[in-house]
Coordinates of C-alpha atoms in Angstrom, one line a residue:
Chain A
M1 CA -0.4 -30.6 -3.8
S2 CA -1.4 -27.8 -1.4
E3 CA -2.0 -29.8 1.8
I4 CA -2.1 -27.6 4.9
I5 CA 1.0 -28.5 6.9
Y6 CA 1.1 -27.6 10.5
S7 CA 4.6 -27.9 12.1
G8 CA 5.5 -30.4 9.5
V9 CA 2.4 -32.5 10.3
Q10 CA -0.6 -32.7 8.1
M11 CA -3.9 -31.8 9.6
K12 CA -7.5 -32.8 8.9
A13 CA -11.0 -31.3 9.3
V14 CA -14.1 -33.0 10.7
I15 CA -17.6 -31.7 10.2
P16 CA -20.3 -33.1 12.5
Y17 CA -23.5 -33.4 10.4
K18 CA -27.0 -34.7 10.7
K19 CA -29.5 -34.0 8.0
A20 CA -32.6 -35.8 9.3
S21 CA -35.0 -33.2 10.9
A22 CA -32.0 -30.8 11.1
K23 CA -32.2 -27.3 12.6
S24 CA -35.4 -27.6 14.5
R25 CA -34.9 -24.0 15.8
L26 CA -35.5 -22.8 12.3
S27 CA -38.9 -24.6 12.2
P28 CA -40.8 -21.3 12.8
V29 CA -39.8 -20.2 9.3
L30 CA -38.8 -23.4 7.3
T31 CA -40.5 -26.7 6.9
K32 CA -38.6 -30.0 7.7
E33 CA -38.0 -30.6 4.0
E34 CA -36.7 -27.0 3.5
R35 CA -34.4 -27.3 6.6
E36 CA -33.0 -30.6 5.2
E37 CA -32.3 -29.0 1.8
F38 CA -30.8 -25.9 3.5
V39 CA -28.3 -27.8 5.8
E40 CA -27.1 -29.8 2.8
L41 CA -26.3 -26.5 1.0
M42 CA -24.5 -25.1 4.0
L43 CA -22.5 -28.4 4.4
N44 CA -21.4 -28.1 0.8
Q45 CA -20.3 -24.5 1.2
V46 CA -18.3 -25.4 4.3
I47 CA -16.6 -28.2 2.3
D48 CA -15.8 -25.7 -0.5
T49 CA -14.3 -23.3 2.0
L50 CA -12.1 -25.9 3.5
K51 CA -10.9 -27.2 0.1
K52 CA -10.2 -23.6 -1.0
A53 CA -8.1 -23.2 2.1
G54 CA -6.0 -26.2 1.0
I55 CA -7.4 -28.8 3.5
E56 CA -7.4 -32.1 1.7
T57 CA -8.6 -34.5 4.4
I58 CA -12.2 -33.7 5.3
D59 CA -14.3 -36.1 7.3
I60 CA -18.0 -35.8 7.8
L61 CA -19.0 -37.3 11.1
S62 CA -22.6 -38.4 11.0
P63 CA -24.9 -40.8 13.0
S64 CA -26.5 -41.9 9.7
M65 CA -25.9 -42.1 5.9
Y66 CA -29.1 -40.2 5.3
G67 CA -28.3 -37.4 2.8
L68 CA -24.7 -38.6 2.5
E69 CA -25.3 -41.6 0.1
D70 CA -23.8 -39.7 -2.8
M71 CA -21.1 -37.7 -1.0
T72 CA -17.8 -37.9 -2.9
R73 CA -16.2 -34.6 -1.9
A74 CA -15.4 -35.7 1.7
N75 CA -15.1 -39.0 3.7
V76 CA -18.1 -40.1 5.7
V77 CA -17.4 -41.4 9.2
L78 CA -20.4 -43.1 10.7
D79 CA -20.9 -43.0 14.4
K80 CA -24.2 -43.5 16.1
N81 CA -23.1 -42.2 19.4
D82 CA -24.0 -38.7 20.5
L83 CA -22.0 -35.7 19.2
N84 CA -19.6 -35.5 22.1
E85 CA -18.9 -39.3 22.3
A86 CA -18.4 -39.5 18.6
L87 CA -16.1 -36.5 18.4
N88 CA -14.0 -37.7 21.4
R89 CA -13.6 -41.1 19.9
Y90 CA -12.5 -39.4 16.7
L91 CA -10.0 -37.2 18.5
E92 CA -8.6 -40.1 20.4
L93 CA -7.7 -41.9 17.2
A94 CA -6.4 -38.8 15.3
E95 CA -2.7 -38.6 14.8
E96 CA -2.6 -35.1 13.3
P97 CA -4.0 -31.7 14.3
V98 CA -7.8 -31.7 13.9
M99 CA -10.1 -28.8 13.1
I100 CA -13.7 -29.4 14.2
V101 CA -15.9 -27.2 12.0
M102 CA -19.7 -26.9 12.4
A103 CA -21.7 -27.5 9.2
D104 CA -23.8 -24.3 9.7
L105 CA -21.1 -21.7 8.9
P106 CA -21.9 -20.4 5.4
L107 CA -20.1 -17.1 6.1
L108 CA -16.8 -18.9 6.8
S109 CA -14.1 -18.0 4.3
P110 CA -10.8 -19.7 3.3
D111 CA -8.9 -16.8 4.9
H112 CA -10.6 -17.5 8.2
V113 CA -9.5 -21.2 7.9
K114 CA -6.0 -20.2 7.2
G115 CA -6.0 -17.7 10.1
I116 CA -7.3 -20.3 12.5
T117 CA -4.9 -23.1 11.5
S118 CA -1.9 -20.8 11.6
T119 CA -2.5 -20.1 15.3
K120 CA 0.7 -20.2 17.5
E121 CA -1.3 -21.6 20.5
D122 CA -2.2 -25.2 21.2
V123 CA -5.9 -24.7 20.6
C124 CA -7.8 -22.1 18.6
I125 CA -11.5 -21.5 19.3
V126 CA -14.0 -19.6 17.3
P127 CA -16.8 -18.6 19.6
G128 CA -20.4 -18.7 18.1
K129 CA -23.4 -16.8 19.2
G130 CA -24.8 -17.5 22.6
G131 CA -21.8 -19.3 24.1
G132 CA -21.3 -21.8 21.3
T133 CA -18.2 -23.1 19.7
N134 CA -18.2 -22.8 16.0
I135 CA -14.7 -24.0 15.2
L136 CA -12.1 -25.8 17.4
F137 CA -8.6 -26.3 16.1
I138 CA -6.7 -28.8 18.3
K139 CA -3.0 -29.4 17.6
N140 CA -2.8 -32.4 20.0
P141 CA -6.2 -34.1 19.6
S142 CA -5.5 -37.1 21.8
G143 CA -4.8 -34.8 24.7
Y144 CA -8.1 -32.9 24.4
R145 CA -11.8 -33.8 24.9
V146 CA -14.8 -31.8 23.7
K147 CA -18.1 -31.0 25.4
Y148 CA -20.5 -29.4 23.0
Y149 CA -24.0 -28.1 24.0
G150 CA -24.6 -25.4 26.7
S151 CA -22.0 -22.8 27.1
S152 CA -19.4 -24.9 25.2
F153 CA -17.1 -21.9 24.5
L154 CA -16.4 -21.4 28.2
T155 CA -16.2 -25.2 28.7
H156 CA -13.7 -25.6 25.8
C157 CA -11.5 -22.8 27.2
S158 CA -11.5 -24.4 30.6
I159 CA -10.7 -27.9 29.2
A160 CA -7.7 -26.4 27.5
E161 CA -6.6 -24.6 30.7
K162 CA -7.0 -27.8 32.8
T163 CA -4.9 -29.8 30.4
G164 CA -2.2 -27.2 30.2
Q165 CA -2.9 -26.1 26.6
N166 CA -2.8 -22.5 25.5
V167 CA -5.8 -21.0 23.7
E168 CA -6.3 -18.4 21.0
I169 CA -9.7 -17.0 20.7
Y170 CA -10.3 -16.2 17.1
D171 CA -12.5 -13.1 16.9
S172 CA -14.7 -13.1 13.8
F173 CA -18.2 -11.9 13.2
L174 CA -18.5 -14.0 10.1
A175 CA -17.0 -17.2 11.4
G176 CA -18.9 -16.5 14.6
T177 CA -22.2 -16.6 12.9
D178 CA -23.7 -20.1 13.1
I179 CA -27.1 -20.4 11.4
D180 CA -29.5 -21.8 14.0
E181 CA -32.3 -19.4 14.5
P182 CA -34.4 -17.2 12.2
E183 CA -32.5 -14.0 13.1
D184 CA -29.3 -15.7 11.9
L185 CA -30.7 -15.9 8.4
V186 CA -30.7 -12.1 8.4
E187 CA -26.9 -12.3 8.7
L188 CA -26.7 -14.7 5.8
L189 CA -28.8 -12.4 3.6
I190 CA -26.7 -9.4 4.6
H191 CA -23.2 -10.8 4.7
G192 CA -23.5 -14.1 2.7
R193 CA -22.9 -15.4 -0.7
G194 CA -23.3 -18.7 -2.5
T195 CA -26.1 -21.3 -2.7
A196 CA -27.1 -21.2 0.9
K197 CA -27.8 -17.4 0.7
E198 CA -29.6 -17.8 -2.7
Y199 CA -31.8 -20.5 -1.2
I200 CA -32.9 -18.2 1.7
S201 CA -33.1 -15.1 -0.5
K202 CA -35.7 -16.8 -2.6
K203 CA -37.9 -17.2 0.5
F204 CA -37.3 -14.1 2.6
R205 CA -36.4 -10.5 2.3
L206 CA -35.1 -8.1 4.9
D207 CA -37.6 -6.2 7.0
T208 CA -35.8 -2.9 8.0
S209 CA -38.8 -1.3 9.6
R210 CA -37.6 -1.2 13.2
G211 CA -34.5 -1.9 15.3
R212 CA -32.5 -4.8 14.0
V213 CA -33.3 -6.1 10.6
R214 CA -35.8 -9.0 10.7
L215 CA -37.0 -11.5 8.1
T216 CA -40.2 -11.2 6.2
P217 CA -41.5 -13.7 3.6
V218 CA -40.9 -12.8 -0.1
Chain B
M1 CA 1.6 12.5 24.0
S2 CA 0.2 9.5 22.3
E3 CA -2.3 11.0 19.9
I4 CA -3.4 8.7 17.1
I5 CA -2.0 10.2 13.9
Y6 CA -3.5 9.1 10.6
S7 CA -1.4 10.1 7.5
G8 CA 0.0 12.9 9.5
V9 CA -3.5 14.2 10.5
Q10 CA -4.9 13.8 13.9
M11 CA -8.3 12.0 14.2
K12 CA -11.2 12.2 16.7
A13 CA -13.9 9.9 17.9
V14 CA -17.5 10.7 18.4
I15 CA -19.9 8.7 20.5
P16 CA -23.7 9.3 20.0
Y17 CA -25.4 9.0 23.3
K18 CA -28.7 9.4 24.9
K19 CA -29.3 8.3 28.5
A20 CA -33.0 9.2 29.0
S21 CA -35.2 6.1 28.6
A22 CA -32.3 4.4 26.8
K23 CA -32.3 0.8 25.4
S24 CA -36.0 0.3 25.3
R25 CA -35.4 -3.2 23.8
L26 CA -33.9 -4.2 27.1
S27 CA -37.1 -3.3 28.9
P28 CA -38.2 -7.0 29.2
V29 CA -35.3 -7.6 31.6
L30 CA -34.3 -4.2 33.0
T31 CA -36.3 -1.3 34.4
K32 CA -35.9 2.3 33.0
E33 CA -33.6 3.2 35.9
E34 CA -31.5 0.1 35.5
R35 CA -31.2 0.7 31.7
E36 CA -30.1 4.3 32.4
E37 CA -27.4 3.2 34.8
F38 CA -26.3 0.4 32.5
V39 CA -25.8 2.7 29.4
E40 CA -23.7 5.0 31.5
L41 CA -21.4 2.2 32.5
M42 CA -21.2 1.1 28.9
L43 CA -20.4 4.7 27.7
N44 CA -17.6 4.9 30.3
Q45 CA -16.1 1.6 29.2
V46 CA -16.1 2.8 25.5
I47 CA -14.4 6.0 26.6
D48 CA -11.8 4.0 28.5
T49 CA -11.2 1.8 25.5
L50 CA -10.7 4.8 23.2
K51 CA -8.3 6.5 25.6
K52 CA -6.3 3.3 26.0
A53 CA -6.0 3.1 22.2
G54 CA -4.4 6.6 22.3
I55 CA -7.4 8.7 21.1
E56 CA -7.3 12.0 22.8
T57 CA -10.2 13.9 21.3
I58 CA -13.4 12.2 22.2
D59 CA -16.8 13.9 21.7
I60 CA -20.1 12.7 23.1
L61 CA -22.9 13.8 20.8
S62 CA -26.1 14.0 22.7
P63 CA -29.5 15.6 22.3
S64 CA -29.5 16.5 26.0
M65 CA -27.2 17.1 29.0
Y66 CA -29.1 14.6 31.0
G67 CA -26.5 12.2 32.6
L68 CA -23.6 14.2 31.2
E69 CA -23.7 17.1 33.7
D70 CA -20.5 15.9 35.3
M71 CA -18.7 14.4 32.3
T72 CA -15.1 15.5 32.4
R73 CA -13.5 12.6 30.4
A74 CA -14.8 13.6 27.0
N75 CA -16.3 16.7 25.4
V76 CA -20.0 17.0 25.2
V77 CA -21.5 18.2 21.9
L78 CA -25.2 19.0 22.2
D79 CA -27.4 18.7 19.2
K80 CA -31.2 18.3 19.5
N81 CA -31.6 17.0 15.9
D82 CA -32.1 13.3 15.2
L83 CA -29.0 11.0 15.2
N84 CA -28.4 11.2 11.4
E85 CA -28.8 15.0 11.1
A86 CA -26.6 15.6 14.2
L87 CA -23.9 13.2 12.9
N88 CA -23.9 14.6 9.4
R89 CA -23.6 18.1 10.7
Y90 CA -20.6 16.9 12.9
L91 CA -19.0 15.2 9.9
E92 CA -19.4 18.3 7.7
L93 CA -17.6 20.4 10.2
A94 CA -14.8 17.9 10.9
E95 CA -11.4 18.6 9.5
E96 CA -9.7 15.3 10.5
P97 CA -10.6 11.6 10.2
V98 CA -13.6 10.7 12.4
M99 CA -14.5 7.4 14.1
I100 CA -18.1 7.1 15.0
V101 CA -18.4 4.6 17.8
M102 CA -21.7 3.4 19.3
A103 CA -21.9 3.7 23.1
D104 CA -23.1 0.1 23.6
L105 CA -19.9 -1.8 22.7
P106 CA -18.5 -3.0 26.1
L107 CA -16.6 -5.8 24.3
L108 CA -14.6 -3.4 22.2
S109 CA -10.9 -3.4 23.0
P110 CA -8.0 -0.9 22.3
D111 CA -6.6 -3.4 19.8
H112 CA -9.8 -3.3 17.8
V113 CA -9.6 0.5 17.8
K114 CA -6.0 0.4 16.6
G115 CA -6.9 -2.2 13.9
I116 CA -9.8 -0.1 12.7
T117 CA -8.0 3.2 12.5
S118 CA -5.0 1.7 10.8
T119 CA -7.1 0.7 7.8
K120 CA -5.6 1.3 4.4
E121 CA -9.1 2.1 2.9
D122 CA -11.0 5.3 3.0
V123 CA -13.7 4.0 5.2
C124 CA -13.7 1.1 7.7
I125 CA -17.0 -0.3 8.9
V126 CA -17.6 -2.7 11.8
P127 CA -20.9 -4.5 11.2
G128 CA -23.2 -5.1 14.1
K129 CA -25.8 -7.7 14.6
G130 CA -28.9 -7.6 12.4
G131 CA -27.5 -5.2 9.8
G132 CA -26.3 -2.5 12.1
T133 CA -23.2 -0.3 12.0
N134 CA -21.2 -0.5 15.2
I135 CA -18.2 1.6 14.2
L136 CA -17.6 3.8 11.1
F137 CA -14.1 5.2 10.6
I138 CA -14.1 7.9 7.9
K139 CA -10.9 9.4 6.6
N140 CA -12.6 12.2 4.7
P141 CA -15.7 13.0 6.8
S142 CA -16.8 16.1 4.8
G143 CA -17.2 13.8 1.8
Y144 CA -19.3 11.2 3.6
R145 CA -22.9 11.1 5.0
V146 CA -24.3 8.6 7.4
K147 CA -27.7 7.0 7.6
Y148 CA -28.2 4.9 10.7
Y149 CA -31.3 2.8 11.5
G150 CA -32.6 -0.1 9.3
S151 CA -29.9 -2.0 7.4
S152 CA -27.3 0.7 8.0
F153 CA -24.4 -1.6 7.3
L154 CA -25.5 -2.1 3.7
T155 CA -26.4 1.6 3.4
H156 CA -23.0 2.7 4.6
C157 CA -21.2 0.4 2.2
S158 CA -23.3 1.7 -0.6
I159 CA -22.8 5.4 0.4
A160 CA -19.0 4.8 0.3
E161 CA -19.3 3.1 -3.1
K162 CA -21.4 5.9 -4.6
T163 CA -18.9 8.6 -3.4
G164 CA -15.9 6.7 -4.7
Q165 CA -14.5 5.7 -1.3
N166 CA -13.0 2.2 -0.7
V167 CA -14.3 0.2 2.2
E168 CA -12.8 -2.2 4.6
I169 CA -15.2 -4.4 6.5
Y170 CA -13.7 -5.1 9.9
D171 CA -14.7 -8.6 10.9
S172 CA -14.9 -8.9 14.7
F173 CA -17.3 -10.9 16.9
L174 CA -16.5 -8.7 19.9
A175 CA -16.6 -5.3 18.2
G176 CA -19.7 -6.6 16.3
T177 CA -21.6 -7.2 19.5
D178 CA -23.8 -4.2 20.3
I179 CA -25.9 -4.6 23.4
D180 CA -29.5 -3.9 22.4
E181 CA -31.5 -7.0 23.3
P182 CA -31.6 -9.4 26.2
E183 CA -29.7 -12.1 24.3
D184 CA -26.8 -9.7 23.8
L185 CA -26.4 -9.6 27.6
V186 CA -25.4 -13.2 27.3
E187 CA -22.4 -12.3 25.1
L188 CA -21.5 -9.6 27.7
L189 CA -21.5 -12.2 30.5
I190 CA -19.5 -14.8 28.5
H191 CA -17.0 -12.5 26.7
G192 CA -17.0 -9.3 28.7
R193 CA -15.2 -7.7 31.6
G194 CA -15.4 -4.4 33.5
T195 CA -18.2 -2.6 35.2
A196 CA -20.9 -3.2 32.6
K197 CA -20.4 -6.9 32.9
E198 CA -20.3 -6.7 36.7
Y199 CA -23.6 -4.8 36.7
I200 CA -25.3 -7.5 34.6
S201 CA -23.8 -10.4 36.4
K202 CA -25.3 -9.2 39.7
K203 CA -28.7 -9.5 38.1
F204 CA -28.5 -12.5 35.8
R205 CA -26.8 -15.8 35.4
L206 CA -26.4 -18.0 32.3
D207 CA -29.1 -20.6 31.6
T208 CA -27.4 -23.3 29.6
S209 CA -30.3 -25.8 29.6
R210 CA -31.1 -25.8 25.9
G211 CA -29.7 -24.5 22.6
R212 CA -28.0 -21.1 22.9
V213 CA -27.3 -19.9 26.3
R214 CA -30.1 -17.6 27.7
L215 CA -30.4 -15.3 30.7
T216 CA -32.1 -16.2 33.9
P217 CA -32.5 -13.9 37.0
V218 CA -29.9 -14.4 39.8

């Protein structure tokens, strides 16, 4: 048994996930079918990472069973409400610390997870690109509410402040790289490993001709 | 005296810098004059950060004196050769560990600098967005050569490997954020502080209407 114990209390992870027509901002470079295959690969890598970090209770929070019919490696929690409503209901019912992990973090490693869950503060936030929140670890979930979308990183810092909870900002390029836009696939090709990277490297190679590296079809 | 001592040997930092027509990829949102003002603010913030980390020898490597006429806070080293040639000549002549720090890292903190320079490996690399190299700390500079542009992060890892030098990859969202493109200014507004942030916040505010946060004029 290698359950992650925080302050004597077990914790759990929840991964919001929706496969149907996922990742529309990748539609300039991947078809709908490809995007759906790709998000499933990323989800499975995130589950692997959490398991390797010793987290045993992993819930996938989804508005539909689509793509999760055969999921045996994590629990599926169905909630047809929007992301924030569903997560806030989940937090309200949780009796142990909760780590909310986005499903599009294929560069996340078990060491990141261990670093985040060993925070001394009440809340640990991993900022994503463009103001997003990639991971949110909350020790007292019933005393916290989330508000994703927009500049959620700043919002989540301010929610913690208003409710008297101290925040650690976890500074990581790799955990901070959520895969939402074509340029993010470049980071996956450069810094990644595993099936999500292999899937993308069969379709694209790096174009290093000017400025930042871009994608070009294989 | 708070000189940074590495293994009993003093180290120095070098910042490649060119003010004239700087940051052309920011030209969709800033004029040439604004870009030149802005890079000077970023340069001064990087110098502040290095000084606060205890680094006393700071060289600015530039192809021209333009914008550096009154520089008293760091040494100016003129070299009209291209970036790689100038840096490799600099490394060849260096007798102590060298940290090459890009001038466009306003989110870099003294703690990052201390973390990077205390690496146990021969070389420590801070990857930037899109395959770039934001910081390169080299303990044996005469045995290393740089090759910036393109996917320089992978190139610099491979140069270390080929010359038998071990590499630490320093994983930081903040140190990994180089300011090259309009979307990078969003990170400066969200995570930054100091004069570079103030300059940008007078011109733009955050647009949180969809997906990642974007810029919109004030």
